[in-house]
Coordinates of C-alpha atoms in Angstrom, one line a residue:
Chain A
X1 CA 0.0 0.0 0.0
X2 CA 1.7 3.5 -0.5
X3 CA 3.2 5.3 2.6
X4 CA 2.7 8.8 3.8
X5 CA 3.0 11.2 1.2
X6 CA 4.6 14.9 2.0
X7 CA 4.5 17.5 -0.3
X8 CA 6.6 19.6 -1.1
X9 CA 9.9 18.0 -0.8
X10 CA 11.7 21.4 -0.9
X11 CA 11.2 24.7 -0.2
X12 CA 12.8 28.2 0.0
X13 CA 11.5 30.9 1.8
X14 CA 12.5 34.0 2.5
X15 CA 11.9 35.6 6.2
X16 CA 8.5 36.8 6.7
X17 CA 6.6 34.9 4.3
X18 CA 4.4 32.0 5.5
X19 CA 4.5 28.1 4.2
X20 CA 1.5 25.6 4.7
X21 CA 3.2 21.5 4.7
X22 CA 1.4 19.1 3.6
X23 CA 0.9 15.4 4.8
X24 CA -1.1 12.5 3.4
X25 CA -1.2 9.4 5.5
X26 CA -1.6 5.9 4.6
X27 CA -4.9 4.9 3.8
X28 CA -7.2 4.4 7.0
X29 CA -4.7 5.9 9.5
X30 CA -6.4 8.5 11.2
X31 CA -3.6 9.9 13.3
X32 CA -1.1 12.1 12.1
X33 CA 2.1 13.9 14.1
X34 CA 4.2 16.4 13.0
X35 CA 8.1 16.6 13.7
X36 CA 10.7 19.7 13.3
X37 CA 14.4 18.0 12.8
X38 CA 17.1 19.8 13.0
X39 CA 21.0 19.0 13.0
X40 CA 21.4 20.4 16.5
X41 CA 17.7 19.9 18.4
X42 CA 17.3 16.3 17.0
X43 CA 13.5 15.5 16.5
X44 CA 11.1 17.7 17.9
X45 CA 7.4 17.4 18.7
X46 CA 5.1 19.4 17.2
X47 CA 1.4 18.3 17.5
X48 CA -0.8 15.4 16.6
X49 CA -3.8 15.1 15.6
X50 CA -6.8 12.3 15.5
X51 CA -9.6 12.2 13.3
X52 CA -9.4 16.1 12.7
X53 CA -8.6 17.0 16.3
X54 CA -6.0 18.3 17.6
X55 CA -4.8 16.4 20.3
X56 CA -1.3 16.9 21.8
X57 CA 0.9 20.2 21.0
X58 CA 4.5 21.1 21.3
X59 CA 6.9 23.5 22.7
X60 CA 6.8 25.7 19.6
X61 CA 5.6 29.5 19.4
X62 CA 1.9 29.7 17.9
X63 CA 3.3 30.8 14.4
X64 CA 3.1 26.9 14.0
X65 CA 0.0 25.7 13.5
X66 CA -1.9 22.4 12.1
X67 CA -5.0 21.3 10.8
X68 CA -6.3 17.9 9.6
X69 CA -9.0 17.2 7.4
X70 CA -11.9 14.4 7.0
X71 CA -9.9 12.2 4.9
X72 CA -7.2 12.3 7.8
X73 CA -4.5 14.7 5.3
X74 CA -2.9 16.9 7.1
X75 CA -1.3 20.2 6.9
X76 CA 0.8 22.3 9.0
X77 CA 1.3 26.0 8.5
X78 CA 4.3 28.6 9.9
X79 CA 3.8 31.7 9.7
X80 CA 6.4 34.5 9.6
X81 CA 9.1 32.8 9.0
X82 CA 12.5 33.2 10.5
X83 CA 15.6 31.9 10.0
X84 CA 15.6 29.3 12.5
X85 CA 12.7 27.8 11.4
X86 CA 15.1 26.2 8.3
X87 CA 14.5 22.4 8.9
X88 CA 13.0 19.2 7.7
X89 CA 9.7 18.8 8.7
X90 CA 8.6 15.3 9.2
X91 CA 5.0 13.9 9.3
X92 CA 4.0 10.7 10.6
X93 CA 0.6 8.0 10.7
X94 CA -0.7 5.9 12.7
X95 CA -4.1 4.2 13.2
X96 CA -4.1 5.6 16.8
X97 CA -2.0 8.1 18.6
X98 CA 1.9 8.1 18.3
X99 CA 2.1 7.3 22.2
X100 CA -0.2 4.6 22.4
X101 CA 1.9 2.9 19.2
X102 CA 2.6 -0.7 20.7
X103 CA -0.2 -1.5 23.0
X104 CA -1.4 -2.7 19.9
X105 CA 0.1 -6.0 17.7
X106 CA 1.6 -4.3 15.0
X107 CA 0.9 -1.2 15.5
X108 CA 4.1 1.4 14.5
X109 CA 4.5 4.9 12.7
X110 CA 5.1 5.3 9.5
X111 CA 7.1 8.3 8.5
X112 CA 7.0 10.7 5.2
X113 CA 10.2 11.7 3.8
X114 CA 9.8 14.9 4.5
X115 CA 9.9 18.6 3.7
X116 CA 13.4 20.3 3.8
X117 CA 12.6 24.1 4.5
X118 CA 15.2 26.6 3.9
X119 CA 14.8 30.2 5.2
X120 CA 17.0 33.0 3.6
Chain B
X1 CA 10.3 14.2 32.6
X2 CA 10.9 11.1 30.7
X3 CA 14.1 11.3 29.1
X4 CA 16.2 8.3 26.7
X5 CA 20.2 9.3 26.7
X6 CA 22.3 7.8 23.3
X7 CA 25.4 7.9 22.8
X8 CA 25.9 10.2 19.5
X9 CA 27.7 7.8 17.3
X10 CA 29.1 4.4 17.0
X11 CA 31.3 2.7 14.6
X12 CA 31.1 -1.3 13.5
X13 CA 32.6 -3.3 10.9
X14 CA 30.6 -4.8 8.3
X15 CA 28.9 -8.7 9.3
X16 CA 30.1 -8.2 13.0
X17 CA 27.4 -7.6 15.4
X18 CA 26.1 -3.9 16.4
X19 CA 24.7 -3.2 20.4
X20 CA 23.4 0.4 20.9
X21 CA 22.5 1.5 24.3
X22 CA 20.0 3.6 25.6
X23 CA 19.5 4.3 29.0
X24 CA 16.2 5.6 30.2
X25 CA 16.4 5.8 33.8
X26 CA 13.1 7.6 34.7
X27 CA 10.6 4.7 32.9
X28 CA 7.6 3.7 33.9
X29 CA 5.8 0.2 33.9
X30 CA 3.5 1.2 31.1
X31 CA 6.1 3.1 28.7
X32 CA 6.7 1.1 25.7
X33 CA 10.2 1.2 24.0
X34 CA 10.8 2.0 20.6
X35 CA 13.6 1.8 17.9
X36 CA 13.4 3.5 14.6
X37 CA 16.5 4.6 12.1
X38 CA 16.5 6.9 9.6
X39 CA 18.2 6.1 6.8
X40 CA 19.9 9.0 4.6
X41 CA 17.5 11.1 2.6
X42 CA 14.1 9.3 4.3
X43 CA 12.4 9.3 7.1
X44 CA 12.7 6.9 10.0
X45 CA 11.6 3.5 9.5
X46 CA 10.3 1.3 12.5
X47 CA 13.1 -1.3 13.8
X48 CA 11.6 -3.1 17.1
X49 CA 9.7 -2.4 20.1
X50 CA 8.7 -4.1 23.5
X51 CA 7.5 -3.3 27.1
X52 CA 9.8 -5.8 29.3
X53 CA 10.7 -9.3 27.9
X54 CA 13.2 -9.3 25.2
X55 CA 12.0 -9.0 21.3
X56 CA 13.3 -10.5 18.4
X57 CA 12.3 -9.7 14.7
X58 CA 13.5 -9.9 11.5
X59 CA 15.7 -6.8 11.2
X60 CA 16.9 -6.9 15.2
X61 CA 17.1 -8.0 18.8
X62 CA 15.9 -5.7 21.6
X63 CA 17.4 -6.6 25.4
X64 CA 15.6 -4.7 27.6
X65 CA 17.5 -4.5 31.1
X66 CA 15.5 -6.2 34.4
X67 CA 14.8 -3.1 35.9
X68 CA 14.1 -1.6 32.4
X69 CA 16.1 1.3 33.2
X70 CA 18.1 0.5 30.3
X71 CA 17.9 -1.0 26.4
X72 CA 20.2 -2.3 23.6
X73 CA 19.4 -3.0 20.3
X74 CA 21.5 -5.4 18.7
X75 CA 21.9 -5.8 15.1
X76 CA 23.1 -9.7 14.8
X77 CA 25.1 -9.2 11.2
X78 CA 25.6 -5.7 10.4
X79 CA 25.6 -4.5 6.7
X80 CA 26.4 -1.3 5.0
X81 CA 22.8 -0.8 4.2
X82 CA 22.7 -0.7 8.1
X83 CA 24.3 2.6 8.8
X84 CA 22.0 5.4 9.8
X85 CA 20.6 7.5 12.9
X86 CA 19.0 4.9 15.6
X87 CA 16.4 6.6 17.9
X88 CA 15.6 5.5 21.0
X89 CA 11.9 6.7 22.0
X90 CA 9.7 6.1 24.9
X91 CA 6.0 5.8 24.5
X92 CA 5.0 7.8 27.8
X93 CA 1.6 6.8 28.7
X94 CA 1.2 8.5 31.6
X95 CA 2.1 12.0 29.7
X96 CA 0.5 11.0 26.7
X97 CA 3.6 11.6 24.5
X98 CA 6.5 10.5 23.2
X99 CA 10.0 11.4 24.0
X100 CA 12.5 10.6 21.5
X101 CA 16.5 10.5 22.3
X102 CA 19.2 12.1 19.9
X103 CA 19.8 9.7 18.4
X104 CA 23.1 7.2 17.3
X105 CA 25.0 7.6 14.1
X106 CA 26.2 4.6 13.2
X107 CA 28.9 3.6 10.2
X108 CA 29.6 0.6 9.4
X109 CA 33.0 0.2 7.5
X110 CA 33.4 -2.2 4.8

């Protein structure tokens, strides 16, 4: 079956501007989390969300945001962008929430590729 | 707070075995422990998990220590396809979240 589907794979910014991420998870998972890596703060939590509710959130400054929609796609939007905000941006589904991942028999996350953001 | 400490990169020859530690000292009975590894240019792919007994798959061995205070993952016969970033995360039932530790680089050498 295909795997979780970011789009895009790249993007350039420039400070200021906004960028909404996109995230399409495998066919009937209905929980999708969002992940900031970066080369010196590792992966990062950003929210999650199940069946179009947000349900866990962060450390991050409301400029991030996230939504998800009936059909379980997600997107996540940052708003005036800085410099630090330069990353990959993961996404990941489940068919229940990331932290509950093993109570059930083969139960895991599956991860997109990814969106590399760059902020000049 | 939950926390899983790694070591920040290992090195292994090629067909030896591989043991990465993580430590996470502040677990609780319910907190499931996961492996994934991120390969180069992807995002992380699921390698093992398990609550106390030790696991065994296809792609690796977990050891979880008695007072599970502690993990390893083993990789029996390691192979170049085999180096990448192993995380160690906790499933943190009690805080509803996971916590996810930096993470081990590992190279294998031919």
């Amino acid at each position: 079956k295909a795997g979780v589907t970011q789009t895009p794979r790249y993007l350039i910014k420039t400070r200021g501007q906004q960028v909404t991420l996109s995230c399409s998870p495998i066919s009937g998972h209905r929980s999708v989390s969002w992940y900031q890596q970066t080369p010196g703060q590792g992966l990062q939590f950003l929210f999650e969300y199940f069946s179009e509710t947000q349900r866990n959130k962060g450390n991050f400054p409301g400029r991030f945001s996230g939504r998800q929609f009936s059909n379980s796609r997600s997107e996540m939007n940052v708003s005036t962008l800085e410099l630090g905000d330069s990353a990959l941006y993961l996404c990941a589904s489940s068919r229940s929430l990331p932290w509950t991942v093993g109570l059930a028999t083969n139960e895991k996350l599956f991860f997109g590729s990814g969106t590399q953001l760059s902020v000049l | 707070d939950a926390k899983t400490t790694q070591p920040n990169s290992m090195e292994s020859n090629e067909e030896e075995p591989v043991h990465l530690p993580c430590n996470h000292s502040t677990i609780s009975g319910t907190d499931y422990i996961h492996w994934y590894r991120q390969l180069p240019s992807q995002g992380p792919e699921y390698v093992i998990h398990g609550l106390t007994s030790n696991v065994n798959n296809r792609m690796a061995s977990l050891a979880i220590a008695e007072d599970r205070k502690s993990s390893t993952l083993i990789l029996h016969r390691a192979t170049l396809r085999d180096a990448a970033v192993y995380y160690c995360i906790l499933g943190v039932q009690g805080a509803q979240k996971l916590v996810f530790g930096q993470g081990t680089r590992l190279t294998i050498n031919p």
